[in-house]
Coordinates of C-alpha atoms and ligand atoms in Angstrom, one line a residue:
X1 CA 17.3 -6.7 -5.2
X2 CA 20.7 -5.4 -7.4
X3 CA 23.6 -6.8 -6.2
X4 CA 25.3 -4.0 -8.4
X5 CA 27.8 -3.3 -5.6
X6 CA 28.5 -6.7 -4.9
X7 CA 29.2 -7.6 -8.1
X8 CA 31.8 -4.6 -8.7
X9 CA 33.5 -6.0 -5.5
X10 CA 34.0 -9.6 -7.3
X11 CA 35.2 -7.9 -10.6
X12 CA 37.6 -5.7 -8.5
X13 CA 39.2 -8.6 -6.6
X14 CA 39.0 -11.5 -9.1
X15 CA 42.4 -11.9 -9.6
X16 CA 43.2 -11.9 -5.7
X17 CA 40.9 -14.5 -5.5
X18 CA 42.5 -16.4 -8.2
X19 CA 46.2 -16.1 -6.6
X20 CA 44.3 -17.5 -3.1
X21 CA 42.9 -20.5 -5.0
X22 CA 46.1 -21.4 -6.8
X23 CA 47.7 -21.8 -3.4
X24 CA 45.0 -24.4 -2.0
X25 CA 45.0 -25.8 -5.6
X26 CA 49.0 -26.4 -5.2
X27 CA 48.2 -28.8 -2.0
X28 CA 48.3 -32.4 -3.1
X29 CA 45.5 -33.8 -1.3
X30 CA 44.9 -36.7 -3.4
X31 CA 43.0 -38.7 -0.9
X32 CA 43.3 -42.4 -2.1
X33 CA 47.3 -42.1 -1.5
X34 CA 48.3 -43.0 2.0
X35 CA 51.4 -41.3 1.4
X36 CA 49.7 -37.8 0.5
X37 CA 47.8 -38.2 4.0
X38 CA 50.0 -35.3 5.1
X39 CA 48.8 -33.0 2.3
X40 CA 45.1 -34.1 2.5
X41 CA 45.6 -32.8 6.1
X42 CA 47.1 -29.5 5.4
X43 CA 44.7 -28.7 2.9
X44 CA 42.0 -29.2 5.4
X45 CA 44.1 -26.8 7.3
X46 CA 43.8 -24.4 4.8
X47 CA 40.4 -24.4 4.2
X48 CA 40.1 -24.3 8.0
X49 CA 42.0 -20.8 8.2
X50 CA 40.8 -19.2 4.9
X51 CA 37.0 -20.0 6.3
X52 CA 38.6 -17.8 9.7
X53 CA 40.1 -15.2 7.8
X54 CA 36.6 -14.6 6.0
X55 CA 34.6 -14.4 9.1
X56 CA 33.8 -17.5 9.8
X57 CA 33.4 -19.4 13.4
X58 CA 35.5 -22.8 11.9
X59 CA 36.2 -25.7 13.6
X60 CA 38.4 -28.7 12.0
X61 CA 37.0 -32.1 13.0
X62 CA 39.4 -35.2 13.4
X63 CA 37.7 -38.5 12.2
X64 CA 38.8 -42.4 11.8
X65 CA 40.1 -40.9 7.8
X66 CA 41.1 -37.6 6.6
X67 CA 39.4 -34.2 8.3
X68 CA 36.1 -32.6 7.8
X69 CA 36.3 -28.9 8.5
X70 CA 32.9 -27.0 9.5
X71 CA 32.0 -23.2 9.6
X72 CA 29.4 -21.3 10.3
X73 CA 28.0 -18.2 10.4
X74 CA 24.4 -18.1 12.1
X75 CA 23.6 -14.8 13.4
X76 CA 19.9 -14.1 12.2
X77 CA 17.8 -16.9 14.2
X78 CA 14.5 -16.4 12.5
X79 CA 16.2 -16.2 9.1
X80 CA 16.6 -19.3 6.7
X81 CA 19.7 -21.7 7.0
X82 CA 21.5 -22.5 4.1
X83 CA 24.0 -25.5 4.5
X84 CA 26.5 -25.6 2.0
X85 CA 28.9 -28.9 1.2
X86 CA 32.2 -29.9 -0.6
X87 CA 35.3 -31.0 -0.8
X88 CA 38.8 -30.6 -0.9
X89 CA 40.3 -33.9 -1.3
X90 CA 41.3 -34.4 -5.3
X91 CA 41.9 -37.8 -7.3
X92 CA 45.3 -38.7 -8.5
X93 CA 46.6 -37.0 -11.3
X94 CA 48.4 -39.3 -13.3
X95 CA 49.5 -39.8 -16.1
X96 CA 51.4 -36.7 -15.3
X97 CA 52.9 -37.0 -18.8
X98 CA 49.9 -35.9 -20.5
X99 CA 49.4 -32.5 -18.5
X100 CA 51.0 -29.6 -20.0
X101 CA 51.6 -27.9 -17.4
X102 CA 52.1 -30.1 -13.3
X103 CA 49.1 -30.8 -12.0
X104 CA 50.1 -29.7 -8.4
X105 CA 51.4 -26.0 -10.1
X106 CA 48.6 -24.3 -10.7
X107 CA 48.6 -21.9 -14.1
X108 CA 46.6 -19.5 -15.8
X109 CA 46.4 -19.9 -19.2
X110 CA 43.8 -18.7 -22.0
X111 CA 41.2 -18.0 -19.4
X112 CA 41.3 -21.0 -17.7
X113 CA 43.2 -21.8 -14.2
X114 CA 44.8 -25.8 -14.8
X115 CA 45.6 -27.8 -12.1
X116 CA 44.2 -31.2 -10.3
X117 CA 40.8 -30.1 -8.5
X118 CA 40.5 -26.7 -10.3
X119 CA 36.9 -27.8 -10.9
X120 CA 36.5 -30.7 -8.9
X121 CA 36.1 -30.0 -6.3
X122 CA 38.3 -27.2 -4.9
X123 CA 37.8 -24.4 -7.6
X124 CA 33.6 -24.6 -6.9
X125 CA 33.9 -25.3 -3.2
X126 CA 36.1 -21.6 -3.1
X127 CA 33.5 -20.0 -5.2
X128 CA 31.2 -20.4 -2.0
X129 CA 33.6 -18.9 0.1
X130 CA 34.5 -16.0 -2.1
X131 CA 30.6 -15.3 -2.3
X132 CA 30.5 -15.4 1.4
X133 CA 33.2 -12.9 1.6
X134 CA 32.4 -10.7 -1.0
X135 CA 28.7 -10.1 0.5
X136 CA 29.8 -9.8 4.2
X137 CA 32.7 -7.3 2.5
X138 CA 29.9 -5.6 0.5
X139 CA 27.3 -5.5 3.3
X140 CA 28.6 -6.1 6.3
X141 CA 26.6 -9.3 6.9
X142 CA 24.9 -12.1 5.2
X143 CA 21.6 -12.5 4.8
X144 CA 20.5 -15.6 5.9
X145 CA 22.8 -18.0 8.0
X146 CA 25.4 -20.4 6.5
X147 CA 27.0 -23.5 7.7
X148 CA 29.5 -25.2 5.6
X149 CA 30.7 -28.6 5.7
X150 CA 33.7 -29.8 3.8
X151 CA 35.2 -32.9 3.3
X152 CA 38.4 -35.1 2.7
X153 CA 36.9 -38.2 1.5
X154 CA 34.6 -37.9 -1.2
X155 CA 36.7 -38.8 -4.0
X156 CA 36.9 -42.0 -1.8
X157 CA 33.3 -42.4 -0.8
X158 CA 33.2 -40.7 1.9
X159 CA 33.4 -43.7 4.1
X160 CA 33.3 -41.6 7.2
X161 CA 31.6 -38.5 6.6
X162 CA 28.1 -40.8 7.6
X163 CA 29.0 -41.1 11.0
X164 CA 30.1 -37.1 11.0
X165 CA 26.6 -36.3 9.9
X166 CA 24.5 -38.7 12.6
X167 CA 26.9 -37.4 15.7
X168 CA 26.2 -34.0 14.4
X169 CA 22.8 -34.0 13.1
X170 CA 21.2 -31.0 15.5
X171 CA 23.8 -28.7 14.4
X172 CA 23.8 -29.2 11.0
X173 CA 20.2 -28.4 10.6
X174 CA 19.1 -26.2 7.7
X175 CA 16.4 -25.5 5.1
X176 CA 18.6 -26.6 2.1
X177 CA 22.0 -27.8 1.2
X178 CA 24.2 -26.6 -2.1
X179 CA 26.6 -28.8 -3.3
X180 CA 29.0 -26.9 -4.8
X181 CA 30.0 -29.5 -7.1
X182 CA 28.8 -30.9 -10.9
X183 CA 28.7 -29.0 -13.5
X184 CA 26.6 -27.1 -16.5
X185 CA 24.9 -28.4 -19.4
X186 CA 27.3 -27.0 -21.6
X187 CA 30.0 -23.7 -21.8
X188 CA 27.2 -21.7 -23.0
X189 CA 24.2 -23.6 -20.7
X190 CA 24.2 -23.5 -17.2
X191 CA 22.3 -26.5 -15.0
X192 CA 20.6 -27.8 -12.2
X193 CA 21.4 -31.5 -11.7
X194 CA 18.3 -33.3 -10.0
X195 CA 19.8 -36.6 -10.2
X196 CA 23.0 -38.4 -9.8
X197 CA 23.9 -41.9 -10.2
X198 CA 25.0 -44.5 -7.7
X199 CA 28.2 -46.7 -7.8
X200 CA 29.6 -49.9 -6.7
X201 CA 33.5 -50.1 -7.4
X202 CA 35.0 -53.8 -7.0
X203 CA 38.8 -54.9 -6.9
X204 CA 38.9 -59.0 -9.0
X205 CA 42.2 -60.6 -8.0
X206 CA 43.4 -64.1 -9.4
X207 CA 45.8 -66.2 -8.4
X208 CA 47.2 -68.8 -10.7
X209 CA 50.7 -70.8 -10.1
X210 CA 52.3 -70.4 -6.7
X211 CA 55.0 -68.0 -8.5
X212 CA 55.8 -66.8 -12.3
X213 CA 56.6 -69.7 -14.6
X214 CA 58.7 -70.3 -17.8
X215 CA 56.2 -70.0 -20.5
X216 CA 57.6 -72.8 -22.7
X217 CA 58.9 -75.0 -19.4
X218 CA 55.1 -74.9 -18.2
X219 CA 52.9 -73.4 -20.8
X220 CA 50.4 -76.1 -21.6
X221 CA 49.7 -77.7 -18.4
X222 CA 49.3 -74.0 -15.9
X223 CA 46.4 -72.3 -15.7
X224 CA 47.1 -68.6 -17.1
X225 CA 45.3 -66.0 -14.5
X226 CA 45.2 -63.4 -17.0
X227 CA 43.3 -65.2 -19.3
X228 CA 40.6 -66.3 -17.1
X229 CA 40.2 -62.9 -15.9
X230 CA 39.9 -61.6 -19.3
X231 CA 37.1 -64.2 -20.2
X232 CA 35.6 -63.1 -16.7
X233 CA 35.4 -59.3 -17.6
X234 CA 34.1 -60.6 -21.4
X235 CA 31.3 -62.8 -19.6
X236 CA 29.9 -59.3 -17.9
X237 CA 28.8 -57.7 -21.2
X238 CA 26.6 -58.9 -23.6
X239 CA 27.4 -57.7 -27.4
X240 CA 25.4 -55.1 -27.7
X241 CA 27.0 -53.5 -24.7
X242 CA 24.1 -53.9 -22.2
X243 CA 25.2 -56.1 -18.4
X244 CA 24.7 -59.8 -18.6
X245 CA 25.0 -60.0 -14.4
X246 CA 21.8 -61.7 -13.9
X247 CA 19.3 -59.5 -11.8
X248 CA 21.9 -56.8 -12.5
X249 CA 18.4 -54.7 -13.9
X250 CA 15.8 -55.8 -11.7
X251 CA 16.1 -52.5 -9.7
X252 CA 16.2 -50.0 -12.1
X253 CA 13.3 -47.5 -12.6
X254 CA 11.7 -47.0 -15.8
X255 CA 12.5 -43.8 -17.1
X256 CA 8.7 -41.8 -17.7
X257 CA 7.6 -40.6 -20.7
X258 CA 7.7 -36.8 -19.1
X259 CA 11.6 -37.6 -18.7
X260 CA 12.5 -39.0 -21.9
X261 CA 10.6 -35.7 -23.3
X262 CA 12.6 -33.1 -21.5
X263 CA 15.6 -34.6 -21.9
X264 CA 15.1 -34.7 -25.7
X265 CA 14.5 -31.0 -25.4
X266 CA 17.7 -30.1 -24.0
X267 CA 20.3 -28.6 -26.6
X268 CA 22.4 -32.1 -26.9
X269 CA 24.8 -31.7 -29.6
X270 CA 26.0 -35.4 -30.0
X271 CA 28.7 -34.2 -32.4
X272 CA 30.2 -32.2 -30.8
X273 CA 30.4 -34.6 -28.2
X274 CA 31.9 -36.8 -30.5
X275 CA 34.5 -34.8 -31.5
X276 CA 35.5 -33.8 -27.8
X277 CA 36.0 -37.2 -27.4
X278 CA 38.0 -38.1 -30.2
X279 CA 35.7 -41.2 -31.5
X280 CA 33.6 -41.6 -34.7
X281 CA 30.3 -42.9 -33.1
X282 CA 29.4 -43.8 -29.1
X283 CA 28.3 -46.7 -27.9
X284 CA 24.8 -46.4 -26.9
X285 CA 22.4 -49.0 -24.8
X286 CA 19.9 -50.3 -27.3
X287 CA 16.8 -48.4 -26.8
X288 CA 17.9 -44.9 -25.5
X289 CA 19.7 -42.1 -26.6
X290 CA 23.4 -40.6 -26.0
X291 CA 21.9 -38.2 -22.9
X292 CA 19.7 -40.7 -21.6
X293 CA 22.5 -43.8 -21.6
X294 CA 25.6 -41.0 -19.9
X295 CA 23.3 -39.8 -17.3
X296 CA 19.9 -42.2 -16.7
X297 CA 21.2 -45.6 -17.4
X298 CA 23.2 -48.0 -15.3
X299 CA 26.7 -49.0 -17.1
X300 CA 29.8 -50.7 -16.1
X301 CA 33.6 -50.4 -17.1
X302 CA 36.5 -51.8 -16.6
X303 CA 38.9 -49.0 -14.9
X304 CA 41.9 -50.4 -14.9
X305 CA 43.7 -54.1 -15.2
X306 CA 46.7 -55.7 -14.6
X307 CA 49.1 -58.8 -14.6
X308 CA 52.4 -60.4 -16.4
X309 CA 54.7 -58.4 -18.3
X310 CA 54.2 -55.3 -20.4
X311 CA 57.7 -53.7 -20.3
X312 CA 59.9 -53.5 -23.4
X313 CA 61.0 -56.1 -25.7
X314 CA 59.1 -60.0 -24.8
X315 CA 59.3 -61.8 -21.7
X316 CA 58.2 -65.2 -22.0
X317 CA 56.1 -66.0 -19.0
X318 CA 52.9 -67.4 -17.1
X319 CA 52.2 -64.7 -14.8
X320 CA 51.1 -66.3 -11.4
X321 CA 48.7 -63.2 -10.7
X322 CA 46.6 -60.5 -12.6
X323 CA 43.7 -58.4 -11.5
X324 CA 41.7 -56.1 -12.2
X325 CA 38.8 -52.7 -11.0
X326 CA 35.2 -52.5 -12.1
X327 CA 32.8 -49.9 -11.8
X328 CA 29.0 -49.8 -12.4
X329 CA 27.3 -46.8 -12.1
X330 CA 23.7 -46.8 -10.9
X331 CA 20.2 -45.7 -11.2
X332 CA 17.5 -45.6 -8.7
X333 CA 16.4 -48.0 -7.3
X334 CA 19.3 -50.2 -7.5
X335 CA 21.5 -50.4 -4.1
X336 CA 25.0 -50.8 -4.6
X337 CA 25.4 -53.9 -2.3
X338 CA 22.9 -55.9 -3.8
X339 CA 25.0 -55.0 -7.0
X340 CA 27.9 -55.9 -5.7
X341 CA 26.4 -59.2 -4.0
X342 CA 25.0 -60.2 -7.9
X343 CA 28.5 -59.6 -9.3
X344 CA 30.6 -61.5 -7.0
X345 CA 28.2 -64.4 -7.4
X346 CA 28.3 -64.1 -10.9
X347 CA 31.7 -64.1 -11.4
X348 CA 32.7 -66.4 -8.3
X349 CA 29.8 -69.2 -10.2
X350 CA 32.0 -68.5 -13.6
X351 CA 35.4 -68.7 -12.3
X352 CA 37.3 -72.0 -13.3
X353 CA 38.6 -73.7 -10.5
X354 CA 42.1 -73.9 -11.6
X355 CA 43.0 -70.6 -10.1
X356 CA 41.7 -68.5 -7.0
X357 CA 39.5 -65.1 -7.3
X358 CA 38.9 -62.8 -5.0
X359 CA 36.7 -59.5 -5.5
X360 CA 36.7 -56.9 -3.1
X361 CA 34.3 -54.2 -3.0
X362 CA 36.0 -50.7 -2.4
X363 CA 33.3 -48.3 -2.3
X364 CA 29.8 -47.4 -3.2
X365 CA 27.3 -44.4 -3.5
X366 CA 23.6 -44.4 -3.6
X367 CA 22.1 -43.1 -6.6
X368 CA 19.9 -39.9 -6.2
X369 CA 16.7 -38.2 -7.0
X370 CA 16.2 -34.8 -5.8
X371 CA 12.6 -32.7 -5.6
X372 CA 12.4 -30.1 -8.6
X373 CA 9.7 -28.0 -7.8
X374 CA 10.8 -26.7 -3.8
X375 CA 10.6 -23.1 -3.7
X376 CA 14.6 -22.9 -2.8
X377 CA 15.1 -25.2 -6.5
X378 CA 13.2 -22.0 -7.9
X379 CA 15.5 -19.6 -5.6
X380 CA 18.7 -21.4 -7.1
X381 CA 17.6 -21.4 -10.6
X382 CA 16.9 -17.4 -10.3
X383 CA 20.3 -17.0 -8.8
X384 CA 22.1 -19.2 -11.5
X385 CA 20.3 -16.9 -14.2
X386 CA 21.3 -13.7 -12.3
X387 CA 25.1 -14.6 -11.9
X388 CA 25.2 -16.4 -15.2
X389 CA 22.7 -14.1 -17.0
X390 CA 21.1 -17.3 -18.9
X391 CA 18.3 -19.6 -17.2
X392 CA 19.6 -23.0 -16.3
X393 CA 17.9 -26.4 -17.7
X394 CA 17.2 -29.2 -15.7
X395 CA 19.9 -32.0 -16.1
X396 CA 20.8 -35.6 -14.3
X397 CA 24.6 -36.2 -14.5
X398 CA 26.3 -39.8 -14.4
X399 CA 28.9 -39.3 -11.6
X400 CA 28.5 -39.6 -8.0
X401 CA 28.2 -38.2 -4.7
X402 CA 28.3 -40.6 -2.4
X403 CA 26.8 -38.4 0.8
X404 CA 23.8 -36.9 -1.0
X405 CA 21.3 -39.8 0.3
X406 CA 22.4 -38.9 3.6
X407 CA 21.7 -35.4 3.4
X408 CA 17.7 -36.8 2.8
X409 CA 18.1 -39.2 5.5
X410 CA 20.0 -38.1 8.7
X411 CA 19.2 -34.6 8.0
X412 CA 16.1 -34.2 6.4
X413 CA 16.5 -32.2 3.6
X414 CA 15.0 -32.5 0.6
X415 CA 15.8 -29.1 -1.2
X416 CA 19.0 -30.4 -2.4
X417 CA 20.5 -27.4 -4.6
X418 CA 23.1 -28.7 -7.1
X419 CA 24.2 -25.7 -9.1
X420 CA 27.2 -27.3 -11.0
X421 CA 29.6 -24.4 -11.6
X422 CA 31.9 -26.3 -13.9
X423 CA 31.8 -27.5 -17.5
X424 CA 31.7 -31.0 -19.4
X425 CA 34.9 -30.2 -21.2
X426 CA 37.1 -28.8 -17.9
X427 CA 38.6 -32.4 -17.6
X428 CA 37.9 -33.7 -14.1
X429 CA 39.9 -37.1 -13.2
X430 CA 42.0 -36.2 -16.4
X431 CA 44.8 -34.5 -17.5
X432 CA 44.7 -31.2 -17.6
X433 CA 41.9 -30.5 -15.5
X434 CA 40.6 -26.8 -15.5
X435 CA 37.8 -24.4 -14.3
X436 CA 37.0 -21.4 -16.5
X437 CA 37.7 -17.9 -14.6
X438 CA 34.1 -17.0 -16.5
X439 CA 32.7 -19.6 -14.4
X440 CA 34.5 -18.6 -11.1
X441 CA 33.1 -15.3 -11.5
X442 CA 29.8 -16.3 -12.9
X443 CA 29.6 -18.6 -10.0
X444 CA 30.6 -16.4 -7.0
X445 CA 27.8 -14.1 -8.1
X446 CA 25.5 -16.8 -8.6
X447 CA 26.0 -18.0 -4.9
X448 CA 26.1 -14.2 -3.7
X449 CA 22.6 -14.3 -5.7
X450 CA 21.3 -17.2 -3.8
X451 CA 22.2 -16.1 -0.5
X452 CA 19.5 -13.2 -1.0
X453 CA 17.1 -15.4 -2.6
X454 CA 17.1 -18.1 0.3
X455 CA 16.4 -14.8 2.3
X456 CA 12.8 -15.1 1.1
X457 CA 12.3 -17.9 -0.4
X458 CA 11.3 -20.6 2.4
X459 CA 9.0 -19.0 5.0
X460 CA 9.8 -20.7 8.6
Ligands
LIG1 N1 32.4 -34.2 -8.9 C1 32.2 -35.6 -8.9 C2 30.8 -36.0 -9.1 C3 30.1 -35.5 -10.3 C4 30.6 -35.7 -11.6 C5 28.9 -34.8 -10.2 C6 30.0 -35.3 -12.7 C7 28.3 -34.4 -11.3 C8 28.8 -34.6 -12.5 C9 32.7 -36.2 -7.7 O1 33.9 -35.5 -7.2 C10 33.2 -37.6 -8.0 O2 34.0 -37.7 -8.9 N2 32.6 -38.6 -7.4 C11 33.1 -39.9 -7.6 C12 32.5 -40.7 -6.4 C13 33.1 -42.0 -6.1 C14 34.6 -41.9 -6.0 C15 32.5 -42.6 -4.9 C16 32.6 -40.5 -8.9 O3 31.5 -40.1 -9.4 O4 33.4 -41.2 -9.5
LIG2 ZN1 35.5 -36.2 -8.5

């Protein structure tokens, strides 16, 4: 099957397709901003109309948070059905200092397009749509039928796309769902992720004196909110790194022998690693390796924390408030309720009762194992190696998705393709997030490639 004249088509047009992504990349739609709700909006919009001009039937669907768009095209009824998911909502982009270029004007530089969401998740979601154009261009129709389904709420956790999918489970039917979304091994291996892990994301507020006190007026007889946060947050981790949340593991699968051996043989190259990162050594969990602890193991972190002064020069004061965000990422078969349940016990049982907590739990996303061996796994790893030229491995990844459970379990799917299109290294929820224009290319052949190798690949 060459796709010789498809791919000329994609070389010949790259850079219009480049100049059409900068625009949607220049929409703000950082999704956690109430005051960006406008731009989430309009970049919904844009998706909405791009998925028109291309020949798409595309519908934009109000819901209780920001849009979901759908399109389809489903003209071949006895052909395969290829559902295809992403999202164009972005996380904030600050510190805006440390971008070299503004995160909302996209640039081209070196090979690389910068700009907030270049590879998470706009710059892969538009991929999709430039494969889908460049076929229909190239052939005048696509092979199989496509239905897409993109999203404003994902870097949020998707608190409403679950509803979406249940109302609109008949028309959403298909034989397998790409995410467009994730990313390769490395910039010189491609991957398919089979497993993601889950999240639970908590908010700790306490509340000490009614108001800020004078530090020497006070100080000795007011209970300091920041300190007994900080001796909370210390209390969740034992020394060697690993969670001290009682029943915090009971959950969590074993990782097999079979595992452990594969992911040994991947090409890992923990120095280089280091060296990205900027540190002398990582902090492993006692027992496994670098891979297996970033992608296999649960974790937690601090995010971010706050309270009392930290402008310039010294204030003397006893803050009357401080806080504080925690995230643990997940492995199956841990559920991120019953996570967050054992933390806020734990900490509530530790507080002291001098000052008030309060933990609120923001969002959460089911941690995810998908089938390796479905013939449309085998179709996507052909069309990765056709587009990229290089066979993919099999990787798990540490982030999230929160939807992909659902996918399994309103829809029924279990060939869940995840061809990440992106890199380690292209900075996503950083500064200076990019997406390489190899990979943008690579990648709209690769999905032009799968599109004729779902043709065949599940008989109906
Ligand atoms: N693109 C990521 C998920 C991802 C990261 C997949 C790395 C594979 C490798 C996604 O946009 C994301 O950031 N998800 C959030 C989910 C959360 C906000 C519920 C995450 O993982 O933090
Ligand atoms: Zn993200």
């Amino acid at each position: 099957m060459p796709l010789t004249d498809v791919f000329q088509k994609i070389d010949t047009n790259l850079d219009r397709y480049v100049r059409e992504l900068k625009e949607l990349l220049a929409i703000p739609s950082v999704s956690t901003y109430s005051h960006h709700r406008g731009d989430v909006r309009r970049a919904g919009e844009w998706v909405l109309n791009h998925c028109k001009r291309i020949g798409l039937e595309a519908q934009l669907h109000d819901t209780a948070g920001h849009p979901v768009i759908t399109a389809f095209r489903c003209h071949h009824p006895s052909r395969p059905t290829l559902l295809i998911y992403g999202h164009y909502d972005v996380q904030p982009a600050e510190p805006e200092e440390d971008w070299n270029a503004l995160p909302f004007q996209p640039t081209v530089r070196d090979g690389f397009i910068y700009a907030r969401g270049a590879s998470d998740d706009k710059g892969q979601f538009f991929t999709y749509l430039k494969a889908l154009e460049v076929v229909l261009a190239a052939r005048g129709d696509l092979p199989i039928n496509v239905k897409l389904l993109v999203e404003g709420e994902e870097e949020i956790g998707s608190p409403h796309l679950g509803a979406f999918l249940n109302k609109h489970r008949e028309q959403l039917k298909a034989d397998a769902i790409a995410i467009s979304d994730g990313s390769q091994f490395s910039d010189t291996v491609p991957a398919i992720t089979y497993g993601l892990r889950g999240l639970a994301y908590l908010e700790l507020s306490v509340q000490g004196p009614r108001t800020d006190l004078h530090s020497g007026s006070f100080g000795g007889i007011a209970p300091n909110p920041i300190h007994a946060l900080v001796n909370l947050l210390d209390r969740l981790k034992n020394p060697d790194g690993t969670i001290a949340i009682p029943g915090f593991y009971d959950a969590v699968a074993p990782l097999e022998p079979w595992e452990r051996e594969a992911m040994k043989a991947l090409p890992f190259d923990e120095d280089k690693l280091k060296a990205y990162l900027g540190l002398p050594s990582l902090c492993v969990e006692p027992g496994y390796n670098a891979l297996e602890s970033k992608t296999a193991r649960p974790t937690l972190d601090v995010n971010g924390i706050w309270g009392g002064f930290s402008g310039e020069g010294a204030k003397t004061v006893i803050p009357a408030k401080a806080g504080a965000k925690v995230s643990m990422r997940l492995v199956p078969h841990q559920k991120p309720q019953e996570i967050a349940e054992v933390f806020t016990r734990y900490v509530k049982d530790l507080c002291p009762k001098e000052v008030r907590l309060e933990v609120k739990a923001l969002h959460g996303a089911e941690p995810v194992l998908m089938s390796r061996d479905l013939p449309q796994v085998q179709a996507a790893a052909r069309a990765i190696e056709t587009g990229f030229g290089v066979a993919p491995v099999f990787i798990r990844e540490g982030g999230s998705i929160p939807i992909v459970n659902l996918f399994k379990e309103l829809l029924g799917l279990e060939a869940i393709l995840l061809m990440g299109l992106g890199r380690p290294d292209d900075g996503a929820h950083a500064p200076n997030e990019r997406f390489a224009l190899r990979d943008f290319k690579n990648g709209i052949r690769s999905v032009a490639a799968l599109l004729f190798e779902m043709e065949t690949c599940c008989v109906r």
